[in-house]
Amino acid sequence: MINTMKLRFLFLFTTLCFGLSVNAQNYKFGKVSKEELSQQSHPKYKEAVAAVLYRESFTKFDYSQEEGFIVKTDYYERIKIYSKEGYEYANKSISLYKSGSADERVSGLKAVTYNLVDGKIKETKLRSSGIFDEKASKTRNIKKFTMPDIQDGAIIEYKYTHTSPFISSIDEFRFQEEIPVEKVEMKFYAPEYLSYRTHGKGSLPFDIKNSSRERSVSYKYYANRRGHASGGERKTRNITFKDIGYAITLNQVAPLLEEPYAGNYENYFSALQFELAFTKYPNTPVRNYTTTWEEVSKKIYKSESFGGELNNHKAYAKDIKTLAAGLTSQAEKALTIYDFVKNKMTWNGYLGVYCDLGVKKAYKEGVGNVADINLMLTGMLNEAGLEASPVLISSKANGIPFFPTLNGFNYVVAGVKIDGHTHLLDAADKEGVIDVLDERLLNWKGRMVKSDGSSRLVDLFPSRIAMHNALVTVNIDEDLMIHGTVQNRYSGHYARAVRTKYNSRSTEEQLKKMDKAYESIDLLDIEFKDMKTYNKPLTAVYHFESEQGVEEIAGKLYISPLLHLGVTENIFKSETRAYPIDFIHPYEDRYSVSINIPDGYKVESIPEDIVINLAQGMGSFRFGTMVNGSKVTLSVQNAIKTPVIDASYYKDLQEYFKMIVDKETEKIVLVKA
């Protein structure tokens, strides 16, 4: 009994000491310990390449008589880096919005890298040479910095103050990463005159603790002896009001790991966003800020850098008349003008929904940002008599906005009606095809804005399924070496992906790259057709050899019928899934394989036919085999028709792919005749 009590006491004492050591962790800037630096791996997540040891943000609203309330947020972060794969966390980017003469800015940046060298802590400070300013668009700058002297086991910490005059646009506060977060604290204090709504995202639960505190600001004014503000003595008046506080503290936040087909999985990290609902200053009426996407769209359209540029037809009116001469169908006109703008204009790399140069100057110089080019395209299509309107998009990197805001969109394309159907065109994309947008733009829905100010949602996911057809012919020689020919035909996003991968490479480079992609075969040659004719399907023919497709056991031949095209591993390995499965676009693979039976052999068995259907018509798989004289033919069809599948169907999808793997790894068995 005494020994048991001692053990219980020891366990309790150890637990308390461990808790005290965790709680006693010094998170003050510069107070990095040898214990932190000597840690070789994360105690719980051994595979973690890095970990956020501490993250803190403190937001308050300062007041100046010239600017009114401005948002000031103090950021501080300490990160542990375990391995080279975690070095990327030493690179930081801070997005800074600007509008007219008002802009966001960073001050007080201080950053240090710590390493343990010969038992001593070595500090390396960030210098100005490691800090860079980059212009992303007319309304967005980026401040970047790269931490110095990064080694395995290093700890970095940095702090800065972010100041913004935009009280209605508050950056989200993120609590979760793809690496562990040991502790995160957020405090947000807003004056009672500014009423904010909170929007949480992600699956991680958190509680917001509310509080209030009194504070005061002062302002100066002139008053005469009767107290009227019409000159006279300059006085100072103090105003006392309440700050409304919001606070969140989280410990031991599990990482949100990137799963296969994650899409822009940053949309699923747990975070908090503040939306300004209304303002109510003393002796003034309430001003509502809560708006709708319809109102946001109207405001964007009314801007001279948007709607004003759409009507600037003089720059290209003569050229459009020449281009459209003799063209009668809507499709011909749209395609001709689209190709003309793609070939004439060069994207300067800047995003945004507002023009930088303006359509006239951009047309003359042949270069512009996304809005310069695609608002120009929209105007040209209208000039040619087509019905076209701009479509506002939030790219995947920009995320899916939770509430209507002017910052919710960062890209614009043209939407044109052809024979009663709306089609999307992006002339800033040299490899673009009608209705085949770059994958980074396939972010749920866009908003088409009409000239009358109305708007409607537009589905960005392509209605046209990406197709890959492969016709495979296989011969097996007496040494069991496989000799094959594959004729491929790609369309839609499949064609785009292959072109992007191989377009700019020489034939030799194309052969090496594809040969590397298919490890089980040796490519002998490859030939692409219509590589630069983007509006046509892409074809690729190659010949190959392989020693791995046939195995002889006890006089029988076991053949892997789909060879390098077969699925041999289920990519969905996790037991659970916290966010949707994003296949990016609908697709269909159709493989037809013809295997010539070698002389002296006959078929003993072939895989049985099978049909598998996913729920709600989201996908289907068909596998069929047939013996026809001296040939075995296979027909395989795998289609995913719903590009984004909810996580609630994850188990069904996991089982679906398991059945595909099981079927496609079955063997054809030949015996001697």
Tab-separated table of C-alpha atoms in Angstrom, residues 204-493:
chain	number	residue	atom	x	y	z
A	204	LEU	CA	-10.788	23.244	-34.866
A	205	PRO	CA	-13.084	24.430	-32.047
A	206	PHE	CA	-12.137	27.559	-30.136
A	207	ASP	CA	-13.791	29.868	-27.620
A	208	ILE	CA	-13.744	33.645	-27.827
A	209	LYS	CA	-13.451	35.382	-24.472
A	210	ASN	CA	-15.040	38.818	-24.474
A	211	SER	CA	-14.095	41.685	-22.231
A	212	SER	CA	-14.179	45.472	-22.074
A	213	ARG	CA	-11.910	48.174	-20.774
A	214	GLU	CA	-12.037	51.936	-20.585
A	215	ARG	CA	-9.674	54.144	-22.504
A	216	SER	CA	-9.589	57.719	-23.705
A	217	VAL	CA	-8.326	59.703	-26.666
A	218	SER	CA	-7.744	63.392	-26.972
A	219	TYR	CA	-8.243	65.814	-29.815
A	220	LYS	CA	-7.523	69.511	-30.242
A	221	TYR	CA	-9.913	72.233	-31.324
A	222	TYR	CA	-10.185	76.011	-31.407
A	223	ALA	CA	-12.880	77.767	-29.415
A	224	ASN	CA	-13.726	81.422	-28.793
A	225	ARG	CA	-14.929	82.690	-25.475
A	226	ARG	CA	-18.477	81.469	-26.182
A	227	GLY	CA	-17.231	77.977	-26.922
A	228	HIS	CA	-17.847	78.070	-30.678
A	229	ALA	CA	-15.273	76.386	-32.895
A	230	SER	CA	-14.651	79.415	-35.073
A	231	GLY	CA	-11.172	80.430	-34.015
A	232	GLY	CA	-9.734	81.618	-30.764
A	233	GLU	CA	-7.971	79.584	-28.113
A	234	ARG	CA	-6.730	76.074	-28.997
A	235	LYS	CA	-7.969	73.492	-26.507
A	236	THR	CA	-7.683	69.774	-25.887
A	237	ARG	CA	-10.634	67.555	-25.072
A	238	ASN	CA	-10.544	63.972	-23.815
A	239	ILE	CA	-13.175	61.417	-24.774
A	240	THR	CA	-13.569	58.279	-22.697
A	241	PHE	CA	-15.069	55.157	-24.245
A	242	LYS	CA	-14.958	51.390	-23.983
A	243	ASP	CA	-12.706	49.027	-25.874
A	244	ILE	CA	-14.476	45.753	-26.655
A	245	GLY	CA	-12.061	42.855	-26.347
A	246	TYR	CA	-11.871	39.466	-28.046
A	247	ALA	CA	-9.276	36.924	-26.920
A	248	ILE	CA	-8.394	33.385	-27.967
A	249	THR	CA	-5.703	31.119	-26.518
A	250	LEU	CA	-5.002	27.658	-27.904
A	251	ASN	CA	-2.422	25.075	-26.885
A	252	GLN	CA	-1.111	22.015	-28.671
A	253	VAL	CA	-2.832	22.686	-31.996
A	254	ALA	CA	-2.551	19.621	-34.224
A	255	PRO	CA	-1.217	20.168	-37.759
A	256	LEU	CA	-3.603	20.033	-40.687
A	257	LEU	CA	-1.672	17.823	-43.065
A	258	GLU	CA	-1.984	18.136	-46.796
A	259	GLU	CA	-3.821	15.136	-48.202
A	260	PRO	CA	-3.959	14.010	-51.842
A	261	TYR	CA	-6.233	16.211	-53.941
A	262	ALA	CA	-6.290	18.893	-51.275
A	263	GLY	CA	-6.835	21.786	-53.681
A	264	ASN	CA	-6.085	25.042	-51.897
A	265	TYR	CA	-6.253	23.436	-48.495
A	266	GLU	CA	-5.286	26.706	-46.807
A	267	ASN	CA	-9.020	27.409	-46.998
A	268	TYR	CA	-9.478	24.778	-44.292
A	269	PHE	CA	-7.024	25.992	-41.643
A	270	SER	CA	-8.765	27.142	-38.479
A	271	ALA	CA	-8.815	30.934	-38.341
A	272	LEU	CA	-10.903	33.934	-37.291
A	273	GLN	CA	-11.994	36.884	-39.427
A	274	PHE	CA	-13.489	40.199	-38.282
A	275	GLU	CA	-16.147	41.942	-40.375
A	276	LEU	CA	-17.048	45.573	-39.686
A	277	ALA	CA	-20.848	45.614	-39.366
A	278	PHE	CA	-21.467	49.288	-38.575
A	279	THR	CA	-20.016	52.406	-36.954
A	280	LYS	CA	-21.781	54.604	-34.415
A	281	TYR	CA	-19.802	57.651	-33.344
A	282	PRO	CA	-21.102	60.134	-30.722
A	283	ASN	CA	-23.782	62.457	-32.064
A	284	THR	CA	-23.715	60.861	-35.516
A	285	PRO	CA	-26.086	58.384	-37.188
A	286	VAL	CA	-25.270	54.712	-37.626
A	287	ARG	CA	-23.312	53.888	-40.772
A	288	ASN	CA	-23.765	50.319	-41.958
A	289	TYR	CA	-20.813	48.544	-43.545
A	290	THR	CA	-22.465	45.162	-43.925
A	291	THR	CA	-22.972	44.771	-47.637
A	292	THR	CA	-23.751	42.191	-50.305
A	293	TRP	CA	-21.739	40.810	-53.193
A	294	GLU	CA	-24.172	42.616	-55.454
A	295	GLU	CA	-23.208	45.946	-53.895
A	296	VAL	CA	-19.500	45.076	-54.007
A	297	SER	CA	-19.798	44.251	-57.700
A	298	LYS	CA	-21.574	47.539	-58.418
A	299	LYS	CA	-18.880	49.511	-56.621
A	300	ILE	CA	-16.134	47.784	-58.584
A	301	TYR	CA	-17.963	48.368	-61.867
A	302	LYS	CA	-18.403	52.085	-61.162
A	303	SER	CA	-14.646	52.549	-60.800
A	304	GLU	CA	-12.956	54.376	-63.689
A	305	SER	CA	-10.246	51.700	-63.623
A	306	PHE	CA	-12.865	49.017	-64.261
A	307	GLY	CA	-16.176	50.046	-65.820
A	308	GLY	CA	-14.624	53.195	-67.270
A	309	GLU	CA	-12.026	51.116	-69.134
A	310	LEU	CA	-14.626	48.725	-70.541
A	311	ASN	CA	-16.075	51.520	-72.634
A	312	ASN	CA	-12.743	52.722	-74.021
A	313	HIS	CA	-13.291	51.334	-77.529
A	314	LYS	CA	-11.402	53.926	-79.572
A	315	ALA	CA	-8.031	52.250	-79.082
A	316	TYR	CA	-9.018	49.095	-80.965
A	317	ALA	CA	-12.251	49.841	-82.875
A	318	LYS	CA	-10.578	49.796	-86.331
A	319	ASP	CA	-8.712	46.563	-85.635
A	320	ILE	CA	-11.892	44.836	-84.466
A	321	LYS	CA	-13.686	45.857	-87.635
A	322	THR	CA	-10.911	44.265	-89.679
A	323	LEU	CA	-10.763	41.131	-87.526
A	324	ALA	CA	-14.505	40.514	-87.584
A	325	ALA	CA	-14.907	41.190	-91.329
A	326	GLY	CA	-16.459	38.186	-93.054
A	327	LEU	CA	-17.039	36.259	-89.826
A	328	THR	CA	-20.655	35.291	-89.339
A	329	SER	CA	-20.832	32.882	-86.399
A	330	GLN	CA	-20.517	33.998	-82.787
A	331	ALA	CA	-18.012	31.226	-82.079
A	332	GLU	CA	-15.720	32.325	-84.927
A	333	LYS	CA	-15.770	35.945	-83.802
A	334	ALA	CA	-15.072	35.070	-80.170
A	335	LEU	CA	-12.212	32.704	-80.996
A	336	THR	CA	-10.617	35.100	-83.502
A	337	ILE	CA	-10.661	38.042	-81.086
A	338	TYR	CA	-9.523	35.858	-78.184
A	339	ASP	CA	-6.506	34.556	-80.125
A	340	PHE	CA	-5.697	38.077	-81.332
A	341	VAL	CA	-5.549	39.482	-77.787
A	342	LYS	CA	-3.575	36.483	-76.497
A	343	ASN	CA	-0.962	36.923	-79.226
A	344	LYS	CA	-0.778	40.711	-79.006
A	345	MET	CA	-0.743	41.166	-75.244
A	346	THR	CA	1.788	40.030	-72.641
A	347	TRP	CA	0.820	39.726	-69.000
A	348	ASN	CA	3.215	41.622	-66.712
A	349	GLY	CA	2.600	39.243	-63.811
A	350	TYR	CA	0.365	41.578	-61.786
A	351	LEU	CA	-3.027	40.455	-60.517
A	352	GLY	CA	-5.999	42.657	-59.701
A	353	VAL	CA	-9.467	43.603	-60.906
A	354	TYR	CA	-8.507	47.211	-61.711
A	355	CYS	CA	-6.432	48.355	-64.685
A	356	ASP	CA	-2.887	49.522	-64.035
A	357	LEU	CA	-1.999	51.153	-67.349
A	358	GLY	CA	-5.491	51.481	-68.757
A	359	VAL	CA	-6.771	49.753	-71.895
A	360	LYS	CA	-5.534	52.398	-74.341
A	361	LYS	CA	-1.939	52.464	-73.110
A	362	ALA	CA	-1.799	48.700	-72.564
A	363	TYR	CA	-3.068	48.087	-76.114
A	364	LYS	CA	-0.438	50.411	-77.527
A	365	GLU	CA	2.430	48.900	-75.518
A	366	GLY	CA	1.258	45.283	-75.765
A	367	VAL	CA	1.634	44.648	-72.052
A	368	GLY	CA	-0.584	44.981	-68.984
A	369	ASN	CA	-1.914	43.410	-65.837
A	370	VAL	CA	-4.765	40.892	-65.759
A	371	ALA	CA	-7.446	43.602	-65.770
A	372	ASP	CA	-5.791	45.600	-68.580
A	373	ILE	CA	-5.837	42.527	-70.797
A	374	ASN	CA	-9.163	40.920	-69.950
A	375	LEU	CA	-11.210	44.123	-69.724
A	376	MET	CA	-9.727	44.933	-73.129
A	377	LEU	CA	-10.852	41.501	-74.369
A	378	THR	CA	-14.336	42.041	-72.953
A	379	GLY	CA	-14.619	45.428	-74.632
A	380	MET	CA	-13.431	43.999	-77.964
A	381	LEU	CA	-15.987	41.207	-77.869
A	382	ASN	CA	-18.735	43.775	-77.256
A	383	GLU	CA	-17.393	45.968	-80.053
A	384	ALA	CA	-17.717	42.962	-82.396
A	385	GLY	CA	-21.397	42.640	-81.517
A	386	LEU	CA	-21.098	39.838	-78.969
A	387	GLU	CA	-22.586	39.891	-75.485
A	388	ALA	CA	-19.628	39.925	-73.081
A	389	SER	CA	-19.153	40.883	-69.437
A	390	PRO	CA	-16.242	40.719	-66.976
A	391	VAL	CA	-16.215	37.888	-64.446
A	392	LEU	CA	-14.627	38.610	-61.060
A	393	ILE	CA	-12.657	35.762	-59.481
A	394	SER	CA	-10.890	35.082	-56.213
A	395	SER	CA	-7.925	32.878	-57.056
A	396	LYS	CA	-7.114	29.850	-54.909
A	397	ALA	CA	-4.186	31.726	-53.368
A	398	ASN	CA	-6.574	34.544	-52.425
A	399	GLY	CA	-8.920	32.072	-50.751
A	400	ILE	CA	-12.699	31.964	-50.564
A	401	PRO	CA	-13.922	35.150	-48.831
A	402	PHE	CA	-16.360	34.573	-45.980
A	403	PHE	CA	-18.250	37.815	-46.423
A	404	PRO	CA	-18.642	40.480	-49.134
A	405	THR	CA	-15.580	42.712	-49.369
A	406	LEU	CA	-13.772	44.698	-52.058
A	407	ASN	CA	-10.687	42.593	-51.359
A	408	GLY	CA	-12.596	39.391	-52.077
A	409	PHE	CA	-11.616	39.361	-55.760
A	410	ASN	CA	-8.121	39.544	-57.240
A	411	TYR	CA	-8.613	38.365	-60.833
A	412	VAL	CA	-10.921	39.082	-63.740
A	413	VAL	CA	-11.656	37.154	-66.947
A	414	ALA	CA	-14.088	37.684	-69.798
A	415	GLY	CA	-17.422	35.889	-70.002
A	416	VAL	CA	-19.044	35.789	-73.426
A	417	LYS	CA	-22.371	34.358	-74.508
A	418	ILE	CA	-22.080	32.098	-77.566
A	419	ASP	CA	-25.199	30.440	-78.909
A	420	GLY	CA	-26.961	30.900	-75.594
A	421	HIS	CA	-24.152	29.548	-73.363
A	422	THR	CA	-21.662	31.544	-71.285
A	423	HIS	CA	-18.000	30.757	-71.883
A	424	LEU	CA	-14.955	31.969	-69.929
A	425	LEU	CA	-11.816	33.384	-71.549
A	426	ASP	CA	-8.491	34.494	-70.038
A	427	ALA	CA	-6.299	36.301	-72.579
A	428	ALA	CA	-3.564	36.911	-69.984
A	429	ASP	CA	-2.859	33.182	-70.243
A	430	LYS	CA	-0.836	32.428	-73.391
A	431	GLU	CA	-1.775	28.741	-73.190
A	432	GLY	CA	-5.399	29.486	-72.427
A	433	VAL	CA	-8.314	27.821	-74.139
A	434	ILE	CA	-11.966	28.823	-74.007
A	435	ASP	CA	-13.479	27.330	-70.841
A	436	VAL	CA	-10.112	25.876	-69.764
A	437	LEU	CA	-8.907	28.298	-67.104
A	438	ASP	CA	-5.671	27.916	-65.213
A	439	GLU	CA	-6.171	25.552	-62.254
A	440	ARG	CA	-5.331	28.329	-59.777
A	441	LEU	CA	-8.531	30.113	-60.866
A	442	LEU	CA	-10.877	27.153	-60.398
A	443	ASN	CA	-11.927	28.389	-56.987
A	444	TRP	CA	-15.618	27.659	-56.615
A	445	LYS	CA	-17.560	30.473	-58.306
A	446	GLY	CA	-16.943	33.821	-59.994
A	447	ARG	CA	-19.264	36.800	-60.286
A	448	MET	CA	-20.251	38.172	-63.682
A	449	VAL	CA	-20.874	41.930	-63.597
A	450	LYS	CA	-23.250	43.461	-66.124
A	451	SER	CA	-23.149	47.020	-67.448
A	452	ASP	CA	-26.388	47.838	-65.613
A	453	GLY	CA	-24.681	47.026	-62.305
A	454	SER	CA	-26.417	43.688	-61.778
A	455	SER	CA	-24.364	40.546	-61.212
A	456	ARG	CA	-24.738	36.794	-61.032
A	457	LEU	CA	-22.691	33.817	-59.920
A	458	VAL	CA	-20.823	31.842	-62.565
A	459	ASP	CA	-19.546	28.307	-61.991
A	460	LEU	CA	-15.801	28.242	-62.645
A	461	PHE	CA	-15.528	24.468	-62.845
A	462	PRO	CA	-15.478	23.369	-66.480
A	463	SER	CA	-18.558	21.645	-67.790
A	464	ARG	CA	-16.404	19.895	-70.380
A	465	ILE	CA	-14.758	16.765	-68.982
A	466	ALA	CA	-10.989	16.463	-69.454
A	467	MET	CA	-10.420	13.333	-71.531
A	468	HIS	CA	-7.419	11.029	-71.867
A	469	ASN	CA	-7.782	8.286	-74.458
A	470	ALA	CA	-4.965	5.773	-74.766
A	471	LEU	CA	-4.751	2.995	-77.359
A	472	VAL	CA	-2.070	0.496	-76.322
A	473	THR	CA	-0.647	-2.357	-78.415
A	474	VAL	CA	1.599	-4.886	-76.663
A	475	ASN	CA	3.845	-7.669	-77.965
A	476	ILE	CA	5.835	-10.100	-75.794
A	477	ASP	CA	9.008	-11.657	-77.224
A	478	GLU	CA	10.561	-14.985	-76.294
A	479	ASP	CA	12.732	-13.339	-73.632
A	480	LEU	CA	9.546	-11.992	-71.998
A	481	MET	CA	10.486	-8.464	-72.976
A	482	ILE	CA	7.453	-6.256	-73.662
A	483	HIS	CA	7.410	-4.039	-76.735
A	484	GLY	CA	4.567	-1.557	-76.890
A	485	THR	CA	3.071	1.420	-78.665
A	486	VAL	CA	0.794	3.976	-77.009
A	487	GLN	CA	-1.338	6.465	-78.913
A	488	ASN	CA	-2.602	9.183	-76.548
A	489	ARG	CA	-5.212	11.866	-77.105
A	490	TYR	CA	-5.699	14.587	-74.494
A	491	SER	CA	-8.386	17.246	-74.304
A	492	GLY	CA	-9.505	19.959	-71.891
A	493	HIS	CA	-7.447	20.381	-68.746
